[in-house]
């Protein structure tokens, strides 16, 4: 992003060339191209209703990506998000079906998610376990614990008699689905957190140079614990919205490609895996681009396997073009990308 | 005179004693040699179940019934859970071929993956019952739904509602699961056989959901945007179609879109019929399948024949559940089967 032009306005590079100098710019251009193509080719694509469905269908992915982006900016990664999401929400539903008030059950689910996130954070912060291994292993442990002790069936319907709950995933305010509103609110909260608070600045500092952040006296360990607690809580909230919109949660999502879809959104949007840069804007861009692709392909009735293929090819293209326009330098070769 | 009295007395005593002896024998009952042989034949035998994955209504239901019978009849019952991994399932079968249990109950992820392994297992002398999802290889027995029949029934129901002049339009959407599973390939054949006889009906969307309710919800939302006058939808599995139904409900089209799904008849699926989410629920009745499965296990364990010598199959009857006949008898919970 630092190459995107001089601030004094002397850069005479054409606008498109400037745009194509950063991954964010490339993805933005691709998104515009896809959007225009679909709008021209598919008569029913460019309608208010479809655009709402488009954003709505990827809102949950976007919310999860916000949590992931927060961790990635601080040079971590959270592979355990889906496990935390499905186990905490499923457990809450099981508790409610066992006779506890639904609200109490939801609080228990939230506490479980946060505690799980804090334990993972502590493993990374105090145990110096690399985040990718800590969260990969923790994900399996959490899912295994859930399936063994909390619930037998993978599929848990929303407990009956809680109509208010269906509003989160199925309701509309002035014609806009509540899911989109929830995504928008969380975007604002995260934008504020990242750009206006000491917590946010510390995250960027930790991502940019963890050793320097520690030496300068930043509380990097408690910060790490907090990051994973926040991403776990985000996962829980996303799980509730998901369960509300589909009237059920399926723990099998743990075995799906969802965690890679989240990473796809984060990386495609331009949040670098080597930490220290990226913002909510990148997450929104990634989310909307994936949304345009999926929606267009669904309208075109393209086979699921081919949809996955297209997603993969687009991600590869974005990364390849990024490597060409932003060659690796001394700093990245020393840091590594992950 | 005295002699004859003594004689008679002795005779009477002897007869009484003999009578009493007979009576005593009658009190203790008669050994049924067939019962003894039956139990002896089953004792120390081993049956292993390789499901798609444990943790969902179908596999948990069958396993509960198989375990109950094994406990009653004194043979060993084990589950090797591949947790949705076809690769892990194939490895489990491979290692079972060397372990040589007496019988394997196989739940095939698709029609091809285990085909060769099942042949090998039979060649090694292991008898095989396939449950509900067939492989290309026929084995000692198949018990389960006739997926073609389910497809035919689903399409007939939709055609009855959506054929020309009957519904709001003649548009129908199909949500499949995993394109290579027996449930998909055979059911689609059944659906299209019927639709061929109703040329006015248009299939406007056919998408795979990977059995994921949220994916199903998102697809149906997009389809309803493109075709607000959709008349019918056929889903391939009730667990995924809670999502399809939520999208229809959210769009306020529950009265317009006739949704047909199929499943094992779990209470949770029936709840969705009661609350109007599913219009027709074709149940293949897990408790009934479990009974048939148990019967086949015993028949094969006690049979003198070698593995693969005689191949049989039985397509269990289907129950068509609508709001009018959804009741306790048609629907089950896991606790009832345990």
XYZ file of C-alpha atoms in Angstrom:
676
model
C 0.000 0.000 0.000
C 2.971 2.246 0.545
C 3.585 2.199 -3.186
C 0.230 3.597 -4.076
C 1.479 7.079 -4.835
C 3.357 10.015 -3.422
C 1.580 12.204 -0.970
C 2.839 15.450 -2.486
C 0.827 14.843 -5.602
C 3.801 14.704 -7.971
C 3.081 11.118 -8.961
C 1.982 11.224 -12.573
C 1.248 7.521 -12.863
C -2.193 6.963 -14.430
C -4.967 6.141 -11.973
C -5.391 2.522 -13.120
C -1.688 1.822 -12.947
C -1.689 3.159 -9.396
C -4.713 1.042 -8.590
C -2.980 -2.079 -9.841
C 0.069 -1.518 -7.677
C -1.453 -2.949 -4.541
C -3.298 -6.166 -3.943
C -6.173 -4.189 -2.524
C -6.335 -2.217 -5.755
C -6.176 -5.356 -7.874
C -8.965 -7.022 -5.957
C -11.007 -3.820 -6.079
C -10.595 -3.734 -9.864
C -11.508 -7.421 -10.161
C -14.581 -6.830 -8.004
C -15.675 -3.934 -10.239
C -15.092 -6.011 -13.383
C -17.064 -8.958 -11.967
C -19.832 -6.629 -10.785
C -20.160 -4.917 -14.172
C -19.990 -8.226 -16.061
C -22.684 -9.821 -13.933
C -24.842 -6.690 -14.100
C -24.686 -6.697 -17.896
C -24.967 -10.442 -18.416
C -27.502 -11.282 -15.723
C -30.550 -9.025 -15.928
C -31.678 -9.806 -12.383
C -28.261 -9.270 -10.781
C -28.350 -5.487 -10.440
C -31.523 -5.199 -8.387
C -31.852 -3.925 -4.837
C -33.245 -7.243 -3.673
C -30.401 -9.252 -5.136
C -27.728 -6.878 -3.876
C -29.157 -7.180 -0.372
C -29.150 -10.979 -0.680
C -25.588 -10.783 -1.972
C -24.276 -8.832 1.022
C -26.471 -10.787 3.400
C -25.196 -14.155 2.226
C -21.601 -13.193 3.011
C -22.261 -11.095 6.129
C -21.533 -13.965 8.486
C -18.318 -14.682 6.614
C -17.517 -10.969 6.897
C -18.155 -10.921 10.645
C -15.880 -13.924 11.153
C -13.289 -12.248 8.919
C -13.348 -9.155 11.183
C -12.311 -11.328 14.123
C -9.682 -13.068 12.036
C -8.351 -9.737 10.686
C -7.856 -8.410 14.216
C -5.693 -11.399 15.072
C -3.852 -11.380 11.729
C -3.006 -7.679 12.051
C -1.224 -8.539 15.314
C 0.667 -11.259 13.425
C -1.380 -14.165 14.683
C -3.908 -16.468 13.053
C -6.980 -18.141 14.518
C -7.799 -21.505 12.945
C -9.998 -22.418 15.944
C -12.794 -19.929 15.155
C -15.162 -22.424 13.544
C -14.693 -24.953 16.350
C -15.454 -22.289 18.961
C -18.430 -21.083 16.959
C -20.136 -24.443 16.491
C -19.377 -25.857 19.938
C -20.404 -22.816 21.994
C -23.644 -22.254 20.055
C -24.570 -25.952 19.923
C -23.908 -26.282 23.643
C -26.062 -23.261 24.403
C -28.926 -24.874 22.452
C -28.479 -28.198 24.245
C -28.561 -26.446 27.631
C -31.727 -24.602 26.617
C -33.380 -27.835 25.455
C -32.446 -29.409 28.806
C -34.807 -26.942 30.469
C -32.707 -23.891 31.318
C -33.991 -20.473 30.238
C -32.732 -19.710 26.730
C -31.099 -16.442 27.800
C -29.107 -18.181 30.550
C -28.016 -20.822 28.068
C -26.811 -18.135 25.670
C -24.744 -16.502 28.422
C -23.168 -19.869 29.275
C -22.302 -20.327 25.598
C -20.689 -16.877 25.517
C -18.651 -17.578 28.643
C -17.462 -20.863 27.151
C -16.360 -19.120 23.947
C -14.474 -16.360 25.758
C -12.768 -18.752 28.167
C -11.724 -20.987 25.270
C -10.323 -17.935 23.462
C -8.435 -16.822 26.576
C -6.881 -20.244 27.078
C -5.707 -20.289 23.453
C -4.366 -16.740 23.863
C -2.523 -17.763 27.030
C -0.963 -20.746 25.261
C 0.375 -18.422 22.592
C 1.320 -15.518 24.865
C 2.816 -17.375 27.792
C 3.592 -20.760 26.276
C 5.168 -19.264 23.136
C 3.335 -21.781 20.976
C 3.151 -20.578 17.349
C -0.435 -19.328 16.751
C -1.113 -21.565 13.757
C -0.306 -24.722 15.743
C -1.940 -23.571 18.963
C -5.220 -22.701 17.261
C -5.169 -25.707 14.920
C -4.751 -28.087 17.855
C -7.108 -26.148 20.117
C -9.786 -26.284 17.406
C -9.663 -30.072 17.377
C -9.653 -30.221 21.182
C -12.655 -27.892 21.458
C -14.605 -29.725 18.759
C -13.735 -33.100 20.275
C -14.728 -31.940 23.749
C -18.007 -30.604 22.421
C -18.896 -33.753 20.513
C -17.859 -36.024 23.378
C -19.264 -34.240 26.404
C -21.712 -31.521 25.350
C -23.800 -32.909 22.515
C -24.158 -36.135 20.540
C -25.906 -34.830 17.450
C -24.048 -32.491 15.114
C -27.210 -30.762 14.023
C -28.936 -28.653 16.671
C -32.165 -26.833 15.883
C -32.899 -23.551 17.612
C -34.896 -24.463 20.754
C -38.591 -23.903 20.057
C -40.536 -21.027 21.584
C -37.895 -18.324 21.150
C -39.331 -16.237 18.345
C -37.241 -13.197 19.213
C -34.130 -15.153 18.366
C -35.172 -15.655 14.758
C -35.236 -11.866 14.283
C -31.410 -11.704 14.424
C -30.995 -13.868 11.360
C -34.304 -13.471 9.590
C -35.587 -10.014 10.524
C -35.489 -6.781 8.529
C -35.223 -3.142 9.602
C -36.488 -0.753 6.917
C -36.049 -3.542 4.390
C -32.446 -4.224 5.354
C -31.743 -7.652 6.846
C -30.630 -7.532 10.494
C -27.625 -9.682 9.548
C -26.277 -6.906 7.304
C -26.918 -4.345 10.039
C -25.031 -6.520 12.537
C -22.100 -6.743 10.106
C -22.175 -2.974 9.586
C -22.254 -2.267 13.334
C -19.357 -4.623 13.958
C -17.407 -2.964 11.124
C -17.855 0.413 12.809
C -16.869 -0.996 16.208
C -13.762 -2.666 14.782
C -12.811 0.397 12.772
C -13.023 2.480 15.963
C -11.112 -0.134 17.938
C -8.319 -0.387 15.374
C -7.874 3.253 14.473
C -8.900 5.247 17.530
C -7.853 3.275 20.586
C -4.583 2.441 22.251
C -5.590 -1.224 21.945
C -5.714 -0.878 18.161
C -2.398 0.968 17.883
C -0.756 -1.670 20.042
C -2.114 -4.365 17.718
C -0.473 -2.734 14.705
C 2.761 -2.257 16.643
C 2.771 -5.906 17.695
C 2.103 -7.025 14.145
C 4.721 -4.758 12.688
C 7.492 -5.747 15.048
C 6.612 -7.920 18.048
C 10.052 -7.674 19.653
C 10.110 -3.896 19.433
C 6.590 -3.743 20.854
C 7.644 -5.863 23.815
C 10.887 -3.933 24.416
C 9.069 -0.618 24.431
C 6.951 -1.879 27.296
C 3.697 -2.738 25.538
C 1.697 -5.376 27.411
C 2.022 -7.802 24.531
C 1.077 -10.922 26.477
C -2.231 -9.690 27.931
C -2.892 -8.152 24.510
C -2.476 -11.544 22.844
C -4.888 -13.140 25.311
C -7.375 -10.337 24.645
C -7.127 -10.755 20.856
C -8.046 -14.405 20.941
C -10.830 -13.760 23.464
C -12.251 -11.140 21.094
C -12.010 -13.381 18.039
C -13.704 -16.190 20.023
C -16.516 -13.826 21.011
C -16.870 -12.697 17.393
C -17.078 -16.369 16.388
C -19.852 -16.908 18.953
C -21.832 -13.898 17.715
C -21.420 -15.059 14.102
C -22.593 -18.527 15.177
C -25.734 -17.107 16.772
C -26.573 -15.118 13.630
C -25.899 -18.186 11.499
C -28.085 -20.395 13.695
C -30.816 -17.800 13.727
C -30.831 -17.415 9.957
C -30.781 -21.136 9.151
C -32.937 -22.095 12.198
C -30.201 -24.555 13.170
C -26.467 -24.921 13.609
C -24.512 -27.781 12.132
C -21.326 -28.679 14.011
C -20.116 -30.314 10.814
C -19.103 -26.851 9.631
C -15.925 -27.608 11.576
C -15.016 -30.061 8.815
C -15.949 -27.685 5.996
C -13.837 -25.185 4.081
C -15.320 -22.272 6.042
C -12.109 -21.383 7.878
C -10.335 -21.131 4.502
C -13.145 -18.957 3.194
C -12.521 -16.616 6.135
C -8.813 -16.536 5.365
C -9.689 -16.010 1.696
C -11.708 -12.926 2.607
C -8.937 -11.580 4.847
C -6.057 -12.227 2.455
C -7.956 -11.289 -0.689
C -9.046 -8.024 0.891
C -5.416 -7.168 1.527
C -4.794 -7.786 5.233
C -1.227 -9.097 5.012
C -0.484 -12.384 6.732
C 2.846 -10.961 7.897
C 0.995 -8.612 10.240
C 1.051 -4.922 10.946
C -1.202 -3.695 8.198
C -4.744 -3.934 6.940
C -8.000 -2.454 8.104
C -11.732 -2.975 8.216
C -11.874 -1.569 4.673
C -9.876 -4.590 3.454
C -12.268 -7.000 5.149
C -15.278 -5.304 3.576
C -13.608 -5.403 0.165
C -12.750 -9.105 0.506
C -16.238 -9.938 1.752
C -18.015 -8.055 -1.018
C -15.783 -9.540 -3.714
C -16.378 -13.097 -2.512
C -20.086 -12.237 -2.265
C -20.220 -10.990 -5.878
C -18.492 -14.126 -7.129
C -20.682 -16.545 -5.159
C -23.931 -14.738 -5.946
C -23.173 -14.458 -9.667
C -22.174 -18.093 -9.877
C -25.300 -19.202 -8.004
C -27.502 -17.239 -10.414
C -25.598 -18.802 -13.317
C -26.375 -22.180 -11.717
C -22.689 -23.100 -11.697
C -21.774 -26.352 -10.000
C -20.463 -26.151 -6.411
C -17.151 -27.806 -7.283
C -16.561 -25.308 -10.082
C -17.449 -22.463 -7.688
C -14.677 -23.651 -5.377
C -12.322 -23.894 -8.338
C -13.100 -20.312 -9.379
C -12.547 -19.061 -5.799
C -9.179 -20.819 -5.686
C -8.067 -19.517 -9.083
C -9.038 -15.947 -8.161
C -7.094 -16.138 -4.905
C -4.041 -17.522 -6.700
C -4.274 -14.807 -9.375
C -4.506 -12.086 -6.740
C -1.455 -13.422 -4.922
C 0.574 -13.935 -8.115
C -0.183 -10.451 -9.420
C 0.610 -9.038 -5.981
C 4.020 -10.776 -6.015
C 4.737 -9.266 -9.440
C 3.755 -5.708 -8.590
C 5.042 -5.869 -5.011
C 8.236 -7.923 -5.206
C 9.520 -9.394 -1.956
C 12.106 -7.108 -0.330
C 14.748 -7.563 2.330
C 12.259 -6.985 5.133
C 9.649 -9.519 4.010
C 12.273 -12.135 3.260
C 13.551 -11.803 6.808
C 10.125 -11.816 8.405
C 8.497 -14.426 6.242
C 4.838 -14.142 5.324
C 3.497 -16.154 8.203
C -55.344 -110.649 49.051
C -52.628 -109.077 51.179
C -50.094 -109.668 48.454
C -52.233 -108.082 45.808
C -52.801 -105.014 48.063
C -49.056 -104.625 48.488
C -48.556 -105.049 44.766
C -51.163 -102.469 43.984
C -49.743 -100.074 46.550
C -46.255 -100.448 45.102
C -47.582 -99.974 41.585
C -49.530 -96.889 42.641
C -46.496 -95.411 44.381
C -44.365 -96.125 41.380
C -46.875 -94.515 39.074
C -47.188 -91.520 41.390
C -43.432 -91.184 41.541
C -43.174 -91.438 37.780
C -45.978 -88.908 37.444
C -44.317 -86.536 39.849
C -41.047 -86.952 38.012
C -42.730 -86.077 34.724
C -44.453 -83.139 36.350
C -41.163 -81.908 37.748
C -39.631 -82.161 34.312
C -42.577 -80.174 32.911
C -42.094 -77.448 35.574
C -38.489 -76.940 34.542
C -39.522 -76.677 30.928
C -38.064 -78.181 27.835
C -34.815 -77.115 26.316
C -35.363 -75.629 22.863
C -32.381 -76.864 20.875
C -33.003 -74.185 18.255
C -32.749 -71.375 20.818
C -29.528 -72.777 22.183
C -28.099 -73.140 18.705
C -29.207 -69.596 17.842
C -27.497 -68.055 20.847
C -24.410 -70.195 20.485
C -24.070 -69.202 16.861
C -24.096 -65.526 17.779
C -21.869 -65.671 20.818
C -18.366 -64.293 20.330
C -19.169 -62.939 16.878
C -18.071 -59.410 15.973
C -19.991 -56.803 14.022
C -18.385 -53.489 13.029
C -20.250 -50.429 11.800
C -18.465 -47.960 9.491
C -20.798 -44.934 9.166
C -20.294 -41.758 7.147
C -19.836 -40.143 10.515
C -21.356 -40.550 13.937
C -23.120 -37.568 15.426
C -26.181 -37.232 13.276
C -29.652 -38.629 13.670
C -29.397 -41.490 11.165
C -26.109 -43.050 12.230
C -26.720 -42.502 15.942
C -30.165 -44.085 15.577
C -28.958 -47.192 13.741
C -25.961 -47.586 16.078
C -28.204 -47.360 19.146
C -30.407 -50.137 17.817
C -27.517 -52.331 16.694
C -25.804 -51.898 20.072
C -28.990 -52.801 21.906
C -29.396 -56.025 19.945
C -25.710 -56.927 20.331
C -26.023 -56.533 24.112
C -29.158 -58.694 24.141
C -27.768 -61.474 21.985
C -24.221 -61.416 23.303
C -22.166 -60.566 20.246
C -19.597 -57.788 19.999
C -20.485 -54.511 18.329
C -18.005 -51.778 17.428
C -18.137 -48.466 15.576
C -15.244 -47.106 13.481
C -16.111 -43.444 12.997
C -14.385 -41.816 9.981
C -15.985 -38.442 10.851
C -17.046 -37.558 7.279
C -13.669 -38.462 5.803
C -13.969 -40.924 2.916
C -10.249 -41.499 3.180
C -10.473 -42.390 6.893
C -13.427 -44.673 6.106
C -11.451 -46.493 3.402
C -8.539 -46.927 5.801
C -10.895 -48.265 8.480
C -12.271 -50.857 6.042
C -8.755 -51.780 4.925
C -7.635 -52.442 8.481
C -10.860 -54.338 9.184
C -10.101 -56.661 6.260
C -7.001 -57.788 8.173
C -8.802 -57.853 11.523
C -11.529 -60.054 10.031
C -14.704 -59.291 11.967
C -17.618 -61.574 11.112
C -19.725 -58.827 9.593
C -19.389 -55.190 8.577
C -22.206 -52.689 8.287
C -21.182 -50.090 5.729
C -22.667 -46.635 5.117
C -21.234 -45.516 1.766
C -20.224 -41.864 1.237
C -20.679 -42.334 -2.516
C -21.288 -45.117 -4.981
C -17.652 -45.604 -5.992
C -15.156 -45.016 -3.157
C -15.604 -48.253 -1.214
C -16.661 -50.453 -4.164
C -13.358 -52.309 -4.569
C -12.790 -52.568 -0.803
C -16.178 -54.166 -0.303
C -15.285 -56.826 -2.893
C -11.969 -57.449 -1.134
C -13.660 -57.732 2.244
C -16.124 -60.305 0.950
C -13.295 -62.231 -0.693
C -11.631 -62.286 2.724
C -14.758 -63.897 4.154
C -16.342 -60.873 5.842
C -20.077 -60.563 5.320
C -21.315 -57.076 4.493
C -24.590 -55.253 4.977
C -24.879 -51.834 3.328
C -27.165 -49.383 5.011
C -29.230 -46.707 3.288
C -26.518 -45.540 0.885
C -25.533 -48.049 -1.755
C -22.217 -48.711 -3.392
C -21.768 -49.943 -6.967
C -20.751 -53.295 -5.501
C -23.604 -55.477 -4.322
C -22.880 -57.304 -1.097
C -24.612 -59.837 1.117
C -27.333 -57.372 1.869
C -28.548 -53.810 1.385
C -31.128 -52.346 3.698
C -32.406 -48.842 3.236
C -34.285 -46.371 1.168
C -34.797 -46.693 -2.549
C -33.530 -43.253 -3.494
C -35.047 -43.461 -6.943
C -38.430 -44.005 -5.295
C -37.856 -40.977 -3.033
C -37.016 -38.869 -6.102
C -40.140 -40.112 -7.880
C -42.359 -39.371 -4.875
C -40.836 -35.914 -4.347
C -41.210 -34.973 -8.009
C -44.758 -36.299 -8.160
C -45.721 -34.196 -5.140
C -44.144 -31.085 -6.650
C -45.682 -31.783 -10.069
C -49.083 -32.085 -8.450
C -48.671 -28.558 -7.040
C -46.721 -26.837 -9.816
C -47.695 -28.327 -13.146
C -49.131 -25.925 -15.729
C -52.196 -24.130 -14.410
C -51.852 -25.445 -10.873
C -49.444 -23.154 -9.000
C -48.210 -19.583 -9.256
C -45.703 -20.749 -11.878
C -44.119 -23.970 -13.079
C -40.693 -23.116 -11.635
C -38.966 -25.614 -9.370
C -35.581 -25.537 -7.589
C -33.562 -28.574 -6.516
C -31.041 -28.527 -3.651
C -28.749 -31.517 -3.772
C -26.174 -32.628 -1.189
C -22.912 -34.173 -2.352
C -23.116 -34.836 -6.106
C -21.561 -38.329 -6.004
C -23.583 -39.824 -3.140
C -26.103 -42.558 -3.905
C -28.809 -40.348 -2.412
C -28.079 -37.685 -5.037
C -27.471 -39.677 -8.193
C -30.398 -42.064 -7.779
C -32.798 -39.458 -6.415
C -32.074 -37.077 -9.300
C -32.765 -39.924 -11.722
C -36.127 -40.463 -10.012
C -36.920 -36.742 -10.075
C -36.119 -36.300 -13.750
C -37.981 -39.452 -14.755
C -41.141 -37.876 -13.397
C -40.368 -34.390 -14.685
C -39.970 -35.803 -18.195
C -43.673 -36.563 -18.046
C -44.388 -32.971 -17.036
C -42.596 -30.932 -19.721
C -44.085 -27.645 -18.507
C -42.164 -27.779 -15.259
C -38.910 -25.812 -15.406
C -36.007 -26.575 -13.098
C -34.623 -23.062 -12.553
C -31.820 -24.010 -10.179
C -29.979 -27.156 -9.193
C -27.220 -26.589 -6.657
C -25.181 -28.706 -4.249
C -25.217 -27.607 -0.606
C -22.781 -30.149 0.873
C -25.529 -30.877 3.429
C -24.905 -27.431 4.944
C -28.081 -25.606 6.068
C -26.522 -22.142 5.850
C -25.354 -22.790 2.289
C -28.851 -24.074 1.461
C -30.372 -20.916 2.977
C -28.120 -18.658 0.979
C -28.798 -20.509 -2.303
C -32.557 -20.415 -1.785
C -32.450 -16.656 -0.965
C -30.660 -15.988 -4.245
C -33.003 -18.268 -6.202
C -36.048 -16.522 -4.730
C -34.604 -13.164 -5.750
C -34.199 -14.390 -9.309
C -37.507 -16.212 -9.397
C -39.944 -14.565 -6.968
C -42.673 -16.746 -8.471
C -40.945 -20.028 -7.572
C -43.576 -22.697 -7.019
C -41.765 -25.712 -5.639
C -38.485 -26.912 -4.180
C -37.033 -30.358 -3.652
C -34.351 -30.705 -0.990
C -32.319 -33.822 -0.570
C -32.029 -33.985 3.226
C -34.055 -32.530 6.083
C -30.980 -31.444 8.068
C -29.808 -29.213 5.227
C -33.309 -28.100 4.273
C -34.010 -26.326 7.560
C -31.884 -23.657 5.848
C -33.860 -23.870 2.592
C -37.088 -23.563 4.574
C -35.770 -20.575 6.569
C -35.019 -18.709 3.340
C -38.527 -19.411 2.032
C -40.065 -18.288 5.330
C -37.895 -15.184 5.469
C -39.016 -14.207 1.971
C -42.618 -14.569 3.175
C -43.301 -17.278 0.615
C -44.154 -20.232 2.857
C -47.633 -20.416 1.347
C -46.331 -20.177 -2.197
C -43.294 -22.478 -2.367
C -44.078 -26.147 -1.828
C -41.006 -27.669 -0.181
C -40.393 -31.420 -0.226
C -37.543 -32.962 1.723
C -36.556 -36.384 2.973
C -34.875 -37.748 6.072
C -34.849 -40.354 8.801
C -37.990 -39.153 10.549
C -36.260 -37.633 13.548
C -38.459 -35.621 15.899
C -36.578 -32.439 14.945
C -37.532 -32.920 11.281
C -41.127 -33.513 12.314
C -41.087 -30.249 14.302
C -40.345 -28.540 11.013
C -43.412 -30.169 9.431
C -45.547 -29.074 12.373
C -44.406 -25.469 12.170
C -44.967 -25.352 8.429
C -41.352 -25.228 7.270
C -41.587 -28.514 5.338
C -44.718 -29.245 3.292
C -43.892 -32.880 2.634
C -41.333 -34.911 4.551
C -40.499 -38.281 2.986
C -39.233 -40.343 5.890
C -37.211 -43.523 5.471
C -37.883 -44.249 9.114
C -34.674 -44.942 11.041
C -36.252 -47.186 13.742
C -37.699 -49.408 11.015
C -34.378 -49.465 9.163
C -32.628 -50.326 12.439
C -34.951 -53.301 12.967
C -34.383 -54.529 9.414
C -30.658 -54.039 9.816
C -30.640 -56.063 13.035
C -32.612 -58.821 11.373
C -30.108 -58.966 8.494
C -27.170 -59.020 10.924
C -28.585 -62.039 12.755
C -29.587 -63.810 9.536
C -26.081 -63.470 8.130
C -24.266 -64.303 11.374
C -26.229 -67.501 11.812
C -26.143 -68.484 8.145
C -23.796 -71.214 7.011
C -23.272 -69.514 3.644
C -20.020 -67.778 2.782
C -19.615 -64.033 2.330
C -21.089 -62.786 -0.924
C -22.639 -66.148 -1.763
C -26.207 -64.880 -1.786
C -26.925 -61.213 -2.342
C -30.173 -59.722 -1.187
C -31.594 -56.264 -0.851
C -34.615 -54.714 0.726
C -35.913 -51.220 0.112
C -37.786 -50.276 3.243
C -41.212 -48.624 2.962
C -41.333 -44.826 3.045
C -43.599 -42.713 5.219
C -44.945 -39.540 3.667
C -45.297 -37.090 6.538
C -47.394 -33.957 6.179
C -48.998 -31.649 8.713
C -52.039 -33.939 8.602
C -50.301 -37.089 9.833
C -47.274 -35.886 11.771
C -47.494 -37.774 15.053
C -45.602 -39.626 17.716
C -45.657 -42.883 15.785
C -44.051 -41.422 12.682
C -41.309 -39.529 14.480
C -38.654 -40.632 16.937
C -36.011 -39.319 19.293
C -32.626 -40.834 19.939
C -33.457 -41.436 23.594
C -36.340 -43.680 22.590
C -34.001 -45.890 20.570
C -31.308 -46.232 23.211
